[in-house]
mmCIF file of C-alpha atoms in Angstrom:
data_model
loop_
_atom_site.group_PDB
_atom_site.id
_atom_site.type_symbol
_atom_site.label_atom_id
_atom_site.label_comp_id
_atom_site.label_asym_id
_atom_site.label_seq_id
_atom_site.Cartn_x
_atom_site.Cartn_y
_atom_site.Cartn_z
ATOM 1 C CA UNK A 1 0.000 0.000 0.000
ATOM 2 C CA UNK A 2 1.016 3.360 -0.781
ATOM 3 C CA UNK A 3 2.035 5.313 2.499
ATOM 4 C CA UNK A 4 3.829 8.120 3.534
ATOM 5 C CA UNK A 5 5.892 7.998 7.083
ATOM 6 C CA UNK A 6 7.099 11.353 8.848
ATOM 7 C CA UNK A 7 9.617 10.110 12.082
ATOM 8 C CA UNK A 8 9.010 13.544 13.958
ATOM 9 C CA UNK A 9 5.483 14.213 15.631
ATOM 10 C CA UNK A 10 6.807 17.426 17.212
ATOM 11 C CA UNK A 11 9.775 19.320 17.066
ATOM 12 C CA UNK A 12 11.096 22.118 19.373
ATOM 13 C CA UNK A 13 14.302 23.877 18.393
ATOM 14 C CA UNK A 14 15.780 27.293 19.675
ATOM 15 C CA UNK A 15 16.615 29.749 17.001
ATOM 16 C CA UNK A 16 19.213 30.128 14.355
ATOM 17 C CA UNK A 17 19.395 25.518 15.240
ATOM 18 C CA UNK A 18 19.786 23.294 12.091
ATOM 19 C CA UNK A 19 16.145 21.555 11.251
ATOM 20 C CA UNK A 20 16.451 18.059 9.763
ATOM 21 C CA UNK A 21 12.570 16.441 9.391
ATOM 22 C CA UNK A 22 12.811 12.767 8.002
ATOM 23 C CA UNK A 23 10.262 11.625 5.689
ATOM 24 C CA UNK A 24 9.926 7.435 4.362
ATOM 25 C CA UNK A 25 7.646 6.685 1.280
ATOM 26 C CA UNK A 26 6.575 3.456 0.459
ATOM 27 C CA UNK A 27 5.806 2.830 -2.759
ATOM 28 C CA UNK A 28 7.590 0.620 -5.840
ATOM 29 C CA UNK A 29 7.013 3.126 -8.712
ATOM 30 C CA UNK A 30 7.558 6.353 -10.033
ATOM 31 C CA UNK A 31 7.096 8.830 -7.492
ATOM 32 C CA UNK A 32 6.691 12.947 -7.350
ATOM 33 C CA UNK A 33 7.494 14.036 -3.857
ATOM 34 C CA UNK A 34 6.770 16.980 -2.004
ATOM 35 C CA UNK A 35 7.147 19.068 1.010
ATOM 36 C CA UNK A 36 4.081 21.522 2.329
ATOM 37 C CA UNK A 37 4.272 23.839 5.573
ATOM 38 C CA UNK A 38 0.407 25.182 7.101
ATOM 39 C CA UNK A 39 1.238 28.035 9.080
ATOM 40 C CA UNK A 40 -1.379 28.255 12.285
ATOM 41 C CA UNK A 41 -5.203 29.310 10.735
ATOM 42 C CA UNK A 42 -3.516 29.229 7.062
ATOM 43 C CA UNK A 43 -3.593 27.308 3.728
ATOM 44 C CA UNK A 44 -0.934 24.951 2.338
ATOM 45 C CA UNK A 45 1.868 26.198 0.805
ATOM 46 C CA UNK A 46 4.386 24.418 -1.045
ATOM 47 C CA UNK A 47 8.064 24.920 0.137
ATOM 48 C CA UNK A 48 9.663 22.252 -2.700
ATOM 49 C CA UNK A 49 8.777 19.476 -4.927
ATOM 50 C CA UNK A 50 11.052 16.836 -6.295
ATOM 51 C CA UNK A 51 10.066 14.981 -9.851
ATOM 52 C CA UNK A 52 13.549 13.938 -11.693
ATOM 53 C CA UNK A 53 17.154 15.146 -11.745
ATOM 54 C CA UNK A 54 19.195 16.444 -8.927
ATOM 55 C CA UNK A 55 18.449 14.645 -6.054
ATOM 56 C CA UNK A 56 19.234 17.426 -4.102
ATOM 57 C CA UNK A 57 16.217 20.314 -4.232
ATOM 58 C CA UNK A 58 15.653 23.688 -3.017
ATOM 59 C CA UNK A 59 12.646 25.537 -2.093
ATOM 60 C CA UNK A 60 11.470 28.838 -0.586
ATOM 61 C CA UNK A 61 12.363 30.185 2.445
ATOM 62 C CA UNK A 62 16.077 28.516 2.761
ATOM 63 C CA UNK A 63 14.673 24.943 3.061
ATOM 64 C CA UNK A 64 15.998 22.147 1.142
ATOM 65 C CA UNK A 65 15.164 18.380 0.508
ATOM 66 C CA UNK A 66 17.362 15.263 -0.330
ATOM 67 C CA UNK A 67 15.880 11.957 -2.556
ATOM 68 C CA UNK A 68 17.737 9.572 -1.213
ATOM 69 C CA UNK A 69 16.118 6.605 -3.756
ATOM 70 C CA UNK A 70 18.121 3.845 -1.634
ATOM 71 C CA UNK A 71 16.092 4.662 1.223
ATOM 72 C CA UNK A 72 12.716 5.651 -0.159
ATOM 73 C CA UNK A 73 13.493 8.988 1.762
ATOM 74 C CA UNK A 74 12.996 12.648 1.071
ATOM 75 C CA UNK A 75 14.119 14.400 4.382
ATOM 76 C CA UNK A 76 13.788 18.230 4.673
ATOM 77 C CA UNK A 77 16.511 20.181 6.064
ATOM 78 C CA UNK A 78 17.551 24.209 7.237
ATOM 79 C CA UNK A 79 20.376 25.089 8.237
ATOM 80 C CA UNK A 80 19.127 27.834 10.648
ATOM 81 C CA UNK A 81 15.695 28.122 11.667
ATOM 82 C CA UNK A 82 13.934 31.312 12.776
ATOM 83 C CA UNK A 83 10.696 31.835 15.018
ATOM 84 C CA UNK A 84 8.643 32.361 11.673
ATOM 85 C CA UNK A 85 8.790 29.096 10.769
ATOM 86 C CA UNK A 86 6.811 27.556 13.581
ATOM 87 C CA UNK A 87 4.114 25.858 11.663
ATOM 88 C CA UNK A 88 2.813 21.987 10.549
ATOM 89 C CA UNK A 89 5.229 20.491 8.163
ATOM 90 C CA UNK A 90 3.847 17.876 5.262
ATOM 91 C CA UNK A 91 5.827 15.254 3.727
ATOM 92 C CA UNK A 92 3.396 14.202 0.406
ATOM 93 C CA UNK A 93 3.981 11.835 -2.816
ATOM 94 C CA UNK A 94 2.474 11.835 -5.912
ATOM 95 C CA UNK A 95 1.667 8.673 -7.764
ATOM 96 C CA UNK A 96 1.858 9.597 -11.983
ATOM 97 C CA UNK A 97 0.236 6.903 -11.883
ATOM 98 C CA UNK A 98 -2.784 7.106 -10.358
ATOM 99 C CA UNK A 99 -2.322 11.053 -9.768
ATOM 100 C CA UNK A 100 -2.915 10.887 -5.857
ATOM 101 C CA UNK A 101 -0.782 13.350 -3.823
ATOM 102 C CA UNK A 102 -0.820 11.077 -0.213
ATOM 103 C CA UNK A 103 -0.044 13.115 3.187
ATOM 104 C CA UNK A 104 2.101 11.848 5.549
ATOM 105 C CA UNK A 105 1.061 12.763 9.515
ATOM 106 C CA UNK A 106 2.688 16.036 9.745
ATOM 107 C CA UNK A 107 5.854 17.134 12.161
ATOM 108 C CA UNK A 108 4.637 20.459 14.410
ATOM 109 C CA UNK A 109 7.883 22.550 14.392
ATOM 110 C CA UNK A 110 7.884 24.756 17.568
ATOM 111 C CA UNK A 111 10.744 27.260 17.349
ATOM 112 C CA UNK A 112 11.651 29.263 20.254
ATOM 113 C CA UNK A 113 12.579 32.669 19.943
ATOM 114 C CA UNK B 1 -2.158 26.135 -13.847
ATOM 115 C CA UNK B 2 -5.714 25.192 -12.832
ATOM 116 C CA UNK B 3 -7.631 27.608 -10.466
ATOM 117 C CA UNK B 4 -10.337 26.062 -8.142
ATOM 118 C CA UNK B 5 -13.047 27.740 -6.997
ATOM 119 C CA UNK B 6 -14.343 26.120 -3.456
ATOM 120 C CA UNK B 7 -16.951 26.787 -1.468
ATOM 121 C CA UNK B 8 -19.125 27.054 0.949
ATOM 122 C CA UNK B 9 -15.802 28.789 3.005
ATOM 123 C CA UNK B 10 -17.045 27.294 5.888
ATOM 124 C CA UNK B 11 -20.518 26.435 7.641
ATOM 125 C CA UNK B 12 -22.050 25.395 10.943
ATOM 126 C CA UNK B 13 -24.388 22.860 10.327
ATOM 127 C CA UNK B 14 -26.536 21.031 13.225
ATOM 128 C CA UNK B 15 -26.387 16.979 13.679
ATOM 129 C CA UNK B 16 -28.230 14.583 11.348
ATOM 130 C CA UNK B 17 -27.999 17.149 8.330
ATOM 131 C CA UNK B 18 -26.436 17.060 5.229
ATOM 132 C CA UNK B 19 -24.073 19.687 3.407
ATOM 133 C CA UNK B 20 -22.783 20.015 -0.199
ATOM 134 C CA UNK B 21 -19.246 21.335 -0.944
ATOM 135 C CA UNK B 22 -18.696 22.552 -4.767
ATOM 136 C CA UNK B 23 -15.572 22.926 -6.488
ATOM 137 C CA UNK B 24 -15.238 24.598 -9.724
ATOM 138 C CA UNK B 25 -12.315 24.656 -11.738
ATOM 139 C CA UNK B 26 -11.016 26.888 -14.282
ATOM 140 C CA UNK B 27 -9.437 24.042 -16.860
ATOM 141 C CA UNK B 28 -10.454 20.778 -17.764
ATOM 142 C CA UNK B 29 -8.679 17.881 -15.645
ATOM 143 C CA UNK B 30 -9.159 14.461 -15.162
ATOM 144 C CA UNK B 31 -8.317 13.775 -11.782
ATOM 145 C CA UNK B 32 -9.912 15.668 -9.118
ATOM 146 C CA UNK B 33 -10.117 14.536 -5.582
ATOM 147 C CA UNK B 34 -11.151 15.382 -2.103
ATOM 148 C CA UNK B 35 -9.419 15.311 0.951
ATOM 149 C CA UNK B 36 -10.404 16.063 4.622
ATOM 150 C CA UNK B 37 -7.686 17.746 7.429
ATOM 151 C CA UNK B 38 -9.332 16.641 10.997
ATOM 152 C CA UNK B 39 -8.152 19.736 13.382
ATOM 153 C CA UNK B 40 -4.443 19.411 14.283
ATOM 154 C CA UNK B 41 -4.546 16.752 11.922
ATOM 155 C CA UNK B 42 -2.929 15.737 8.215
ATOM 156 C CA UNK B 43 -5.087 15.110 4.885
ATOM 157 C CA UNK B 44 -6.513 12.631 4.334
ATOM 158 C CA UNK B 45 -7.764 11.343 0.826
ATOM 159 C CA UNK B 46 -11.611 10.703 0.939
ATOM 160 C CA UNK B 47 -11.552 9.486 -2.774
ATOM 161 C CA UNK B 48 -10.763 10.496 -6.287
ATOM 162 C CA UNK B 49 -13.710 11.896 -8.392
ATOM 163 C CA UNK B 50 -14.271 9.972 -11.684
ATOM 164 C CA UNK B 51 -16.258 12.015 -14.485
ATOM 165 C CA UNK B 52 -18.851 9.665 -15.885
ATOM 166 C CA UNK B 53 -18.549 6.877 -13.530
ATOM 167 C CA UNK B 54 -18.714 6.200 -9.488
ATOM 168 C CA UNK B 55 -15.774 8.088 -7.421
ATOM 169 C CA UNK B 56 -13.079 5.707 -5.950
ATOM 170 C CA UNK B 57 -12.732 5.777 -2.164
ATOM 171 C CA UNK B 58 -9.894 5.208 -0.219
ATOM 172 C CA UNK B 59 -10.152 2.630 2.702
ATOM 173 C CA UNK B 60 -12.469 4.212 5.596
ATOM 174 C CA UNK B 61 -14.749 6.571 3.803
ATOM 175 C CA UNK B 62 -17.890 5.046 1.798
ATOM 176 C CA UNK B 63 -20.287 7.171 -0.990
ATOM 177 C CA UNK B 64 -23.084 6.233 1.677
ATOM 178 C CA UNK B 65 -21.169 9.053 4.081
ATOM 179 C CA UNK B 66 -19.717 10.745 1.361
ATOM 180 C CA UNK B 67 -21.439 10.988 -2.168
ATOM 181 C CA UNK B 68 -19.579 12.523 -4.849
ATOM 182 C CA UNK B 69 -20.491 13.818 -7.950
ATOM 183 C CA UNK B 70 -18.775 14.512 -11.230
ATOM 184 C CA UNK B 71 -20.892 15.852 -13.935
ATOM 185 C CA UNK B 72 -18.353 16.814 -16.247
ATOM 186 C CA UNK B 73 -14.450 17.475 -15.971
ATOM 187 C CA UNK B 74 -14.573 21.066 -14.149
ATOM 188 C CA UNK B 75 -16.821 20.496 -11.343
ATOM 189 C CA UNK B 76 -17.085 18.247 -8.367
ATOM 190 C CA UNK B 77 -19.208 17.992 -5.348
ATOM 191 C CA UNK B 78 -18.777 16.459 -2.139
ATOM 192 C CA UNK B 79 -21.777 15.675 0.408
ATOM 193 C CA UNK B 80 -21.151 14.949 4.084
ATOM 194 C CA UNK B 81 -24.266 13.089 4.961
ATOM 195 C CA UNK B 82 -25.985 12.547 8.590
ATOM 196 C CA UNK B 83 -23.456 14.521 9.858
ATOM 197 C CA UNK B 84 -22.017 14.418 13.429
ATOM 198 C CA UNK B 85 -19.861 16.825 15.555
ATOM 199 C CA UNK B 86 -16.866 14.094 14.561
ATOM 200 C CA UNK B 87 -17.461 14.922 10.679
ATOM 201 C CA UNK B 88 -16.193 18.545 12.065
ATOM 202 C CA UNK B 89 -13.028 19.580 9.773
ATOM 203 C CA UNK B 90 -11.738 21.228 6.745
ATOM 204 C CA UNK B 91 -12.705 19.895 3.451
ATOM 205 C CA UNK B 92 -10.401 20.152 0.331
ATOM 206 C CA UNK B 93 -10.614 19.959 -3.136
ATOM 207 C CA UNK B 94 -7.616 19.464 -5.286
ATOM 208 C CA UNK B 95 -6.442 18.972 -8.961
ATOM 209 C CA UNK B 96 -3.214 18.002 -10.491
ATOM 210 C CA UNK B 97 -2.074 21.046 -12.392
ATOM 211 C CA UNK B 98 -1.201 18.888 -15.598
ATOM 212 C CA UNK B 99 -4.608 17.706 -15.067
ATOM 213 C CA UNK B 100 -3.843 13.746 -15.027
ATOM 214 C CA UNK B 101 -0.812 13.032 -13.310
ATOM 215 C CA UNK B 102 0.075 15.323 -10.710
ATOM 216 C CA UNK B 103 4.181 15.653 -12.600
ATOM 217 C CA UNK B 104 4.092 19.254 -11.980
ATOM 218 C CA UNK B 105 2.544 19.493 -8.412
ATOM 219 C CA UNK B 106 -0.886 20.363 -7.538
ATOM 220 C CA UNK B 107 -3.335 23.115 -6.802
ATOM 221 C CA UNK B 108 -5.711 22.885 -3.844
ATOM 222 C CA UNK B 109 -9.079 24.867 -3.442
ATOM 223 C CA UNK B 110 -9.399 27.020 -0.541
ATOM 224 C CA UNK B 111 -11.121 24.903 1.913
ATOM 225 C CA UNK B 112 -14.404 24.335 3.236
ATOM 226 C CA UNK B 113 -14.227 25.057 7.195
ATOM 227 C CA UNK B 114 -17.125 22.676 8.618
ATOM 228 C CA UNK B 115 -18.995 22.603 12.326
ATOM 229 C CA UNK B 116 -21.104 20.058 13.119
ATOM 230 C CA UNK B 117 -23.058 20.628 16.370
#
């Protein structure tokens, strides 16, 4: 079954600390993967998508993802975090085949000013 | 890419009632499909809206509690039936922007905000 797994429930770092969120997928075929943040009372935004190429992607706001293909992982990562980006964090992937964008459970990021 | 047009915003509806969310969108797409985000929760996919035959739900959601409706390939409806305060959460429409396969990300309506009580 198609699944998405995101290790951190809730995070709580101090500012200007390095943010690494892990994120598993499990799925055998071509897959379109994604990172969303929800800031509190807001819509989904989308911070980076991955689809083909370099691995390695960057999005808005200084956040960046790895594919790691080996170990069906897309993990998000910032090198410094600031207060602003307390918010829900997504990990999603996108079937082509099928065309369903699957939600992992969401990592709360708490940063403390 | 595809604009969706969603509403009711958001509603307070009493217990045993029904309500109808509509989503309108701007292009022609294949796949459309509805989600619902409990509070403090994720998404979670309710089913994929087929035009011209019966939606597709994902395991824990049936058309009895959910009916869907596809007339055509710009507009959707979703119906929470018998509702009950648990059924309380924000509804979501959403489209792949290439229409089909989701290759270049996807576009989400603005949300449907329901109470139940």
């Amino acid at each position: 079954a198609q699944s998405v797994s995101q290790h951190n429930h809730h995070v709580i770092l101090s500012e200007a600390a390095s943010l690494e969120l892990g994120c598993n997928y499990s799925y055998g075929g071509t897959v379109n993967l994604f990172w969303y943040v929800q800031y509190p009372g807001q819509h989904l935004q989308l911070l980076l998508k991955y689809f083909s190429g370099d691995p390695l992607v960057k999005g808005i706001k200084g956040f960046e993802a790895e594919f790691i293909k080996s170990k069906f992982s897309f993990n998000l990562r910032k090198p410094s975090v600031q207060w602003s980006d307390t918010a829900e964090y997504f990990c999603a992937f996108g079937s082509s085949n099928t065309g369903k964008l699957i939600f992992g459970q969401g990592t709360t990021l708490q940063v403390k000013p | 890419s595809a604009v969706i047009s969603q509403k009711p915003s958001r509603d307070i509806c009493q217990r045993g009632t029904s309500l109808t969310i509509q989503c309108q969108v701007d292009s022609q797409v294949t796949m459309m499909f509805w989600y619902r985000q409990q509070p403090g929760q994720s998404l979670t996919l309710i089913a994929t809206a087929n035009q011209g035959s019966e939606a597709t739900y994902e395991s824990g959601f049936v058309i009895d509690k959910f009916p869907i409706s596809r007339p055509n390939l710009t507009f959707s409806t979703l119906t929470v039936s018998n509702m009950s305060p648990e059924d309380s959460s924000i509804y979501l429409c959403s489209v792949p922007k290439d229409g089909v396969t989701g290759l270049y990300g996807y576009t989400f309506g603005s949300g449907t905000r329901l109470t139940v009580v």
